[in-house]
Short mmCIF file of C-alpha atoms in Angstrom, two decimals:
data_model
loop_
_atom_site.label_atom_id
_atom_site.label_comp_id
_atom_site.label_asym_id
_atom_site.label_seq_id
_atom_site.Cartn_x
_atom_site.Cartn_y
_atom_site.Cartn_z
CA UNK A 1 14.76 -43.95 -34.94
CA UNK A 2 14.69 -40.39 -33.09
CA UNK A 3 12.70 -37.28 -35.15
CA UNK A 4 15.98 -35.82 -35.66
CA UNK A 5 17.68 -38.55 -37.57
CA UNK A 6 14.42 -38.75 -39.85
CA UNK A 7 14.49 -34.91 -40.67
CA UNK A 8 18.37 -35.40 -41.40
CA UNK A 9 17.97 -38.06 -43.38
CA UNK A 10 15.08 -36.48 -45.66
CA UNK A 11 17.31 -33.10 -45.91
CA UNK A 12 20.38 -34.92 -46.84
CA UNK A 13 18.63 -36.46 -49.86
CA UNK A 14 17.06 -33.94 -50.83
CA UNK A 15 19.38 -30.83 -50.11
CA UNK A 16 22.86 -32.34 -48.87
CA UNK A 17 22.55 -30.24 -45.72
CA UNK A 18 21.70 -31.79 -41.97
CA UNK A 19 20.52 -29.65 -38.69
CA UNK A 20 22.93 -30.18 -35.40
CA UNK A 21 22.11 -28.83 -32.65
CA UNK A 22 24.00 -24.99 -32.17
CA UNK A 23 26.67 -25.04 -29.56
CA UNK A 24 25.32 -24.24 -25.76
CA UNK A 25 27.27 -20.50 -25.40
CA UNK A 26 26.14 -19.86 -21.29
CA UNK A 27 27.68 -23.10 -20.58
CA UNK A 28 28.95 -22.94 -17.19
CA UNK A 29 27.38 -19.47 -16.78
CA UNK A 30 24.14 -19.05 -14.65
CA UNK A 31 21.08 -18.30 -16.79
CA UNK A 32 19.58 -14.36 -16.03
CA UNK A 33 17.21 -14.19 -12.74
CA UNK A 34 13.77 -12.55 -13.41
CA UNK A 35 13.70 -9.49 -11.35
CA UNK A 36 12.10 -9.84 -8.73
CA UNK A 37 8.56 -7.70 -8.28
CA UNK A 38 10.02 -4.65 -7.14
CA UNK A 39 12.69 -4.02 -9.84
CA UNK A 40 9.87 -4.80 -12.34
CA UNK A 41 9.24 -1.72 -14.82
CA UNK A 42 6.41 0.34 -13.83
CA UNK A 43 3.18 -1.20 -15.18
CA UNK A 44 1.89 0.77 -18.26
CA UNK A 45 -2.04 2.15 -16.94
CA UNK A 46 -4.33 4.75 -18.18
CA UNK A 47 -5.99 6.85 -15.98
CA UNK A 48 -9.83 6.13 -16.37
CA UNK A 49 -11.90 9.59 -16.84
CA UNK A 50 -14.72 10.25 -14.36
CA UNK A 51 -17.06 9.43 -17.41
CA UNK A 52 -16.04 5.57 -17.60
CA UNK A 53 -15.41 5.25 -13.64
CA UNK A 54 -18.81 3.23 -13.60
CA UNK A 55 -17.59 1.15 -16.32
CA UNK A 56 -13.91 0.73 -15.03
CA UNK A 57 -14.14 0.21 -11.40
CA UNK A 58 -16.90 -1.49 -8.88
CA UNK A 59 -15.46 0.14 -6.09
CA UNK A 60 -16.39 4.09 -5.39
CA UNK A 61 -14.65 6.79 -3.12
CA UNK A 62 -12.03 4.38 -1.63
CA UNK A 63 -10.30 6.23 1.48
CA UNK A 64 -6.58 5.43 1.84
CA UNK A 65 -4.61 6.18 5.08
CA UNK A 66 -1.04 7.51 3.85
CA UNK A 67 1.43 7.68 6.93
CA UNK A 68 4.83 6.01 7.73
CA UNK A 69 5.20 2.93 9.12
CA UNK A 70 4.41 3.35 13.42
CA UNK A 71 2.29 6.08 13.14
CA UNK A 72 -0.27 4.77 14.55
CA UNK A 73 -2.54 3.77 11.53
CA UNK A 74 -3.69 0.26 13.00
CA UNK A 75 -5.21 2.49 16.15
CA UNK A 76 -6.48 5.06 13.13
CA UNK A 77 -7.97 1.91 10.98
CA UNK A 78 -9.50 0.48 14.37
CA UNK A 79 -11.00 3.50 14.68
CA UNK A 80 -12.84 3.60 11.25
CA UNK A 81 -13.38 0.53 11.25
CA UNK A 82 -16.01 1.23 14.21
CA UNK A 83 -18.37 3.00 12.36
CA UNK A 84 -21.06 1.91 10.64
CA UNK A 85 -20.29 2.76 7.41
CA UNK A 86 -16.56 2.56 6.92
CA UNK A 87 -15.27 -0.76 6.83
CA UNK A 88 -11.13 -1.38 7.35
CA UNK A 89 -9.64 -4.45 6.86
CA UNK A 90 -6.34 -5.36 7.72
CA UNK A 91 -2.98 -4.00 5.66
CA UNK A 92 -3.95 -5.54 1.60
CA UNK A 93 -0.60 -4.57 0.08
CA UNK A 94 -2.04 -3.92 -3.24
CA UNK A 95 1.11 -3.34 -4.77
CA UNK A 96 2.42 -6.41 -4.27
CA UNK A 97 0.30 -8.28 -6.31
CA UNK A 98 1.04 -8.94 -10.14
CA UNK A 99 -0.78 -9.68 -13.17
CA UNK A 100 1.42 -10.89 -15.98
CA UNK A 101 0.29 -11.92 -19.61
CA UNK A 102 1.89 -15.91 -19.54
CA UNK A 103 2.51 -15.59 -23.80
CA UNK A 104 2.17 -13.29 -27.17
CA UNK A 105 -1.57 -14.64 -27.33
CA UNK A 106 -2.65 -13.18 -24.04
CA UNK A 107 -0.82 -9.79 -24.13
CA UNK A 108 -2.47 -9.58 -27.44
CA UNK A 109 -5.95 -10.25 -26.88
CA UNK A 110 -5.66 -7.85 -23.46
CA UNK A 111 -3.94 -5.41 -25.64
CA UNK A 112 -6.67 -5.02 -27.84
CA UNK A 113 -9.09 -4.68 -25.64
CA UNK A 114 -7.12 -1.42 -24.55
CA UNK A 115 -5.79 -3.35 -21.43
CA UNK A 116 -1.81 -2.91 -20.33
CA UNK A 117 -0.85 -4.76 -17.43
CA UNK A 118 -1.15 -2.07 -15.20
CA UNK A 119 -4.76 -1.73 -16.33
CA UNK A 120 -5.22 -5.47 -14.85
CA UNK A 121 -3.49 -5.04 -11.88
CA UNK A 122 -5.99 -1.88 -11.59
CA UNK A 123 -9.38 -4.27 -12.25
CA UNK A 124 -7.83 -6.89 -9.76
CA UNK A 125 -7.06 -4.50 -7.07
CA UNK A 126 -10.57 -3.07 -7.40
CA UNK A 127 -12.31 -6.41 -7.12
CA UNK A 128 -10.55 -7.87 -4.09
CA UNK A 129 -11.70 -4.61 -2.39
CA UNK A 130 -14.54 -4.06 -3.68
CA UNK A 131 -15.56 -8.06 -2.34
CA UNK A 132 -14.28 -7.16 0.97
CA UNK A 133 -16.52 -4.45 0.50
CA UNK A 134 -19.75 -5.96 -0.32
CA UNK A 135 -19.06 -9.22 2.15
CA UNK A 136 -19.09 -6.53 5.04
CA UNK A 137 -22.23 -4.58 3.95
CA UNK A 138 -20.93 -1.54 4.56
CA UNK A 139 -20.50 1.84 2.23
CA UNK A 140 -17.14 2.66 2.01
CA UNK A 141 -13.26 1.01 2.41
CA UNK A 142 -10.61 1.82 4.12
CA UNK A 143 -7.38 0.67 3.54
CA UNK A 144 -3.84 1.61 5.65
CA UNK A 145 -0.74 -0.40 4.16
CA UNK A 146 1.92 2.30 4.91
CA UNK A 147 3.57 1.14 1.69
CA UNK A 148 0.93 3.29 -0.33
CA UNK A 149 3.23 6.35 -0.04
CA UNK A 150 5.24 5.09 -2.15
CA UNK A 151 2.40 4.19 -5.21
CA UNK A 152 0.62 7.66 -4.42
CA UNK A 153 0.09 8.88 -7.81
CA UNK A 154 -1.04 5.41 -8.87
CA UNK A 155 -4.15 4.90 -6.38
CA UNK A 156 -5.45 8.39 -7.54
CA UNK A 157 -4.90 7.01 -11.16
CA UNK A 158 -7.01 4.15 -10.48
CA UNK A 159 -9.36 5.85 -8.33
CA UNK A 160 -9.98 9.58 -9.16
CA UNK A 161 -12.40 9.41 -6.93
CA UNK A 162 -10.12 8.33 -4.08
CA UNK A 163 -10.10 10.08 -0.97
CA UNK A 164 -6.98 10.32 1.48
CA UNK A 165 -6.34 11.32 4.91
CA UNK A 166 -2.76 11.96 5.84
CA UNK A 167 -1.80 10.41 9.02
CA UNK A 168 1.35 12.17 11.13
CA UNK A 169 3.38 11.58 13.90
CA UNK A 170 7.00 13.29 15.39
CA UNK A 171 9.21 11.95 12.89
CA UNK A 172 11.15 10.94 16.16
CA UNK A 173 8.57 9.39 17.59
CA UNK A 174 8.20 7.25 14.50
CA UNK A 175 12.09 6.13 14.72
CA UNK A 176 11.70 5.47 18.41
CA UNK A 177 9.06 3.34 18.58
CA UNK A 178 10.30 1.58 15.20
CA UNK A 179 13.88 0.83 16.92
CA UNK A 180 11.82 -0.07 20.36
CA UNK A 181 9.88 -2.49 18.31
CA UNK A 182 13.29 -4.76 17.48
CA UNK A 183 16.11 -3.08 18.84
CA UNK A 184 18.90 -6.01 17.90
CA UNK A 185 17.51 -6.22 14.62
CA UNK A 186 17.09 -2.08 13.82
CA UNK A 187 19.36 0.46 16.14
CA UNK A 188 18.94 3.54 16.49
CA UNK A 189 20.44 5.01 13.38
CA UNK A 190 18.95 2.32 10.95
CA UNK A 191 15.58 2.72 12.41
CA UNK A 192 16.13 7.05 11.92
CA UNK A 193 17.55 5.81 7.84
CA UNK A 194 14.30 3.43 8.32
CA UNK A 195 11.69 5.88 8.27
CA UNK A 196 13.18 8.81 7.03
CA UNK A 197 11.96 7.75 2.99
CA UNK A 198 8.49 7.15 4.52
CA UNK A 199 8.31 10.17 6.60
CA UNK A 200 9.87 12.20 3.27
CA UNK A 201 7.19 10.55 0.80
CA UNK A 202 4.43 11.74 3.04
CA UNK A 203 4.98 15.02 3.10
CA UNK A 204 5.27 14.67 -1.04
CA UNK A 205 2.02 13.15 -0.92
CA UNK A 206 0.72 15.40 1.09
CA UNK A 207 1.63 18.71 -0.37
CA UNK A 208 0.93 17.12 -4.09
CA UNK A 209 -2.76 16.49 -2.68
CA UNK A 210 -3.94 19.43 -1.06
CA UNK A 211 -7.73 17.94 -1.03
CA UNK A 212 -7.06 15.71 1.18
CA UNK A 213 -7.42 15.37 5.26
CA UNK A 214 -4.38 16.08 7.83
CA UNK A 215 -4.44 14.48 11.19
CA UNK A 216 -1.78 14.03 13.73
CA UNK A 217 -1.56 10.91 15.66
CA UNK A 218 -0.44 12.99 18.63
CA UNK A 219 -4.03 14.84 18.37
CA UNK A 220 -6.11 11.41 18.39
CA UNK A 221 -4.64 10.43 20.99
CA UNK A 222 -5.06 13.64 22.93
CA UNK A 223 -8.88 14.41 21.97
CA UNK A 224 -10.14 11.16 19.92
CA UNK A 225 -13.73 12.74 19.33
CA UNK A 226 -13.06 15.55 18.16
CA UNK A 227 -10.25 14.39 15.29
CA UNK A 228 -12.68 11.63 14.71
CA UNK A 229 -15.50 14.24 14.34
CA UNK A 230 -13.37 15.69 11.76
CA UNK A 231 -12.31 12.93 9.21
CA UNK A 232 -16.52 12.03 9.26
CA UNK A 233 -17.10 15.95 8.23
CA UNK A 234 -14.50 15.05 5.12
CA UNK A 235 -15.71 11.50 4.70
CA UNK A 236 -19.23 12.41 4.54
CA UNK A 237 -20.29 10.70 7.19
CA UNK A 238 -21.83 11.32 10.64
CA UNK A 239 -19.73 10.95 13.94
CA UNK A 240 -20.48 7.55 15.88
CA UNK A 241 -19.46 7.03 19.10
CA UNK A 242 -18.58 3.52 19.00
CA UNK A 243 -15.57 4.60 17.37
CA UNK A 244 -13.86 5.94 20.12
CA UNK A 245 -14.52 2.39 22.00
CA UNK A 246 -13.57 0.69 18.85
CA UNK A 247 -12.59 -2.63 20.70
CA UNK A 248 -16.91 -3.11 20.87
CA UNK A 249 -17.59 -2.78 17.42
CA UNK A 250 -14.42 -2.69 14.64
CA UNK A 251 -14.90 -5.07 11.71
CA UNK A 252 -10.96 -5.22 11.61
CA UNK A 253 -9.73 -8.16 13.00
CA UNK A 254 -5.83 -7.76 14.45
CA UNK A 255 -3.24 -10.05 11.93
CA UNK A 256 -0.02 -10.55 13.02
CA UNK A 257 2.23 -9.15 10.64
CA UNK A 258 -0.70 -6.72 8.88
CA UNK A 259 -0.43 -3.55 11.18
CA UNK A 260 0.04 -3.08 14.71
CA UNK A 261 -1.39 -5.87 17.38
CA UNK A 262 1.15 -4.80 20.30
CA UNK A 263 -0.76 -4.60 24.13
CA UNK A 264 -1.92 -1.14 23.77
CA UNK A 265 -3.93 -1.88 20.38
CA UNK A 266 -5.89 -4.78 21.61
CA UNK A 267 -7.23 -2.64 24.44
CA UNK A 268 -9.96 -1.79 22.07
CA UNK A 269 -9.73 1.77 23.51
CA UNK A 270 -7.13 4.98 22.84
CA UNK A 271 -4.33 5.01 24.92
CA UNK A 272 -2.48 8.19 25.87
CA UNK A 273 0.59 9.21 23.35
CA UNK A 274 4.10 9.19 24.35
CA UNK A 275 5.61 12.40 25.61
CA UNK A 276 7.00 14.68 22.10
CA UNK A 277 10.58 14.48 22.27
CA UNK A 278 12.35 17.87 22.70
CA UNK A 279 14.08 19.56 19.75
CA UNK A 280 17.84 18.27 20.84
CA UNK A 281 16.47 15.45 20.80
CA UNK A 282 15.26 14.71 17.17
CA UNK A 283 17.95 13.16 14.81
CA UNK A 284 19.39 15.47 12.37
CA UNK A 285 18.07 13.46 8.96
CA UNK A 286 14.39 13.76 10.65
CA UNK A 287 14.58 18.08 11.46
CA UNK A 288 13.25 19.09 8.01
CA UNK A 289 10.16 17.08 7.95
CA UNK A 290 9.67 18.01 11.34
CA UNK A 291 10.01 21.04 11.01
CA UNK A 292 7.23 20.70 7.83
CA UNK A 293 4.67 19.10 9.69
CA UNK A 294 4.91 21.50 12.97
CA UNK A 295 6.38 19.79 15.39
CA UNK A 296 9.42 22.44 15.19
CA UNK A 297 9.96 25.81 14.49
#
């Protein structure tokens, strides 16, 4: 005899009444999807002070490259990557990765230890780079995933100490090489409505931050040592040669999918830029942030 017939029978003699099961009121409806991870609510964090930073995070003085997508932060990351003390692994896409609380218990116990779910994503993001980190003996991380425009505010939340250098390139430039990349797949005008968010979130980031280091991709390109002089004098450390001839000596291996591993990349050396594109030439949606970062008067 089943459970439920038992509990039935000891409730009818005892109180007259029996359970049945309630009436199924979705039926024939499809049950709610989760949302998927980027309609999620924003992840409740606190910002750590500079007095518990030792406590909070292994990792010190990250450096993030912010830029839109085809600026040329894979050559930028190569680049880094050379010198002895910066180490730049491929594209980590931090903000992809999750850290949920599975039941009450969990979210409880993490709750009272003053940790919301943001705060975890924070301690896991910090650990896988910290490892990559310490497994390349180096002193400081670099990371380039162009998506971090977009969670600005939350990498200097989880690392005041953070530094950033703000990568440009001619907004057209961006949509032309991003269109020449897959032309079926992105024409012109999707590849311009492409970048244009990136290219706008940027600039945000970049006027919101005014501590942190400006370089044009046009400029590498044009006079590698002395940009990459530069970023050392704000990253506090000395200028290395190898960088320029970063094919020798970069710790960042080329990942299909993570960043840029086209021809021109894998010469392990800078190649010339392509030629600026005159004003007429620049897409209407792209003029103001051109126009912001110098290209135009």
């Amino acid at each position: 005899m089943s459970l439920a017939r038992h509990l039935n029978r000891a409730l009818t003699a005892t109180t007259g009444l029996q359970v049945r099961r309630a009436p199924r009121t979705t039926k024939g409806k499809k049950e709610p999807c989760a949302p998927r991870p980027a309609e999620r609510p924003a992840a409740p964090y606190r910002c750590p002070p500079p007095a518990e930073l030792s406590t909070e995070r292994l990792l010190r003085q990250p450096v993030f490259i912010i830029s839109s997508i085809r600026s040329g932060s894979t050559l930028l990351r190569m680049m880094l990557g050379a010198h002895p003390r910066l180490h730049a692994p491929h594209e980590l896409h931090l903000g992809r990765m999750r850290v949920d609380c599975t039941n009450w218990f969990s979210q409880r116990a993490m709750s009272t230890l003053g940790l919301e779910r943001g705060d975890l994503e924070h301690l896991l993001w910090d650990r896988v780079m910290h490892r990559e980190l310490t497994r390349s003996g180096k002193d400081f991380v670099v990371e380039k995933t162009p998506a971090n425009v977009y969670m600005f505010q939350r990498l200097r939340d989880c690392w005041p100490d953070a530094r950033f250098v703000f990568l440009l390139r001619h907004p057209e430039s961006i949509a032309r090489s991003w269109h020449e990349s897959d032309p079926v797949k992105r024409p012109y005008d999707k590849a311009v409505g492409d970048v244009l968010p990136y290219v706008r979130a940027v600039e945000k980031a970049r006027t919101d931050h005014a501590d942190g280091c400006t370089v044009r991709y046009e400029d590498i390109t044009a006079d590698p040592e002395r940009e990459m002089r530069r970023l050392c004098g704000y990253l506090g450390v000395d200028y290395d040669p190898a960088m320029l001839d970063y094919g020798r000596r970069s710790d960042g291996e080329l990942v299909r999918g993570l960043g840029d591993w086209r021809d021109n990349i894998r010469t392990g050396t800078v190649q010339p830029g392509r030629a600026l594109p005159g004003e007429d030439e620049i897409a209407e949606p792209l003029r103001p942030v051109s126009a912001a970062w110098g290209y135009t008067s």
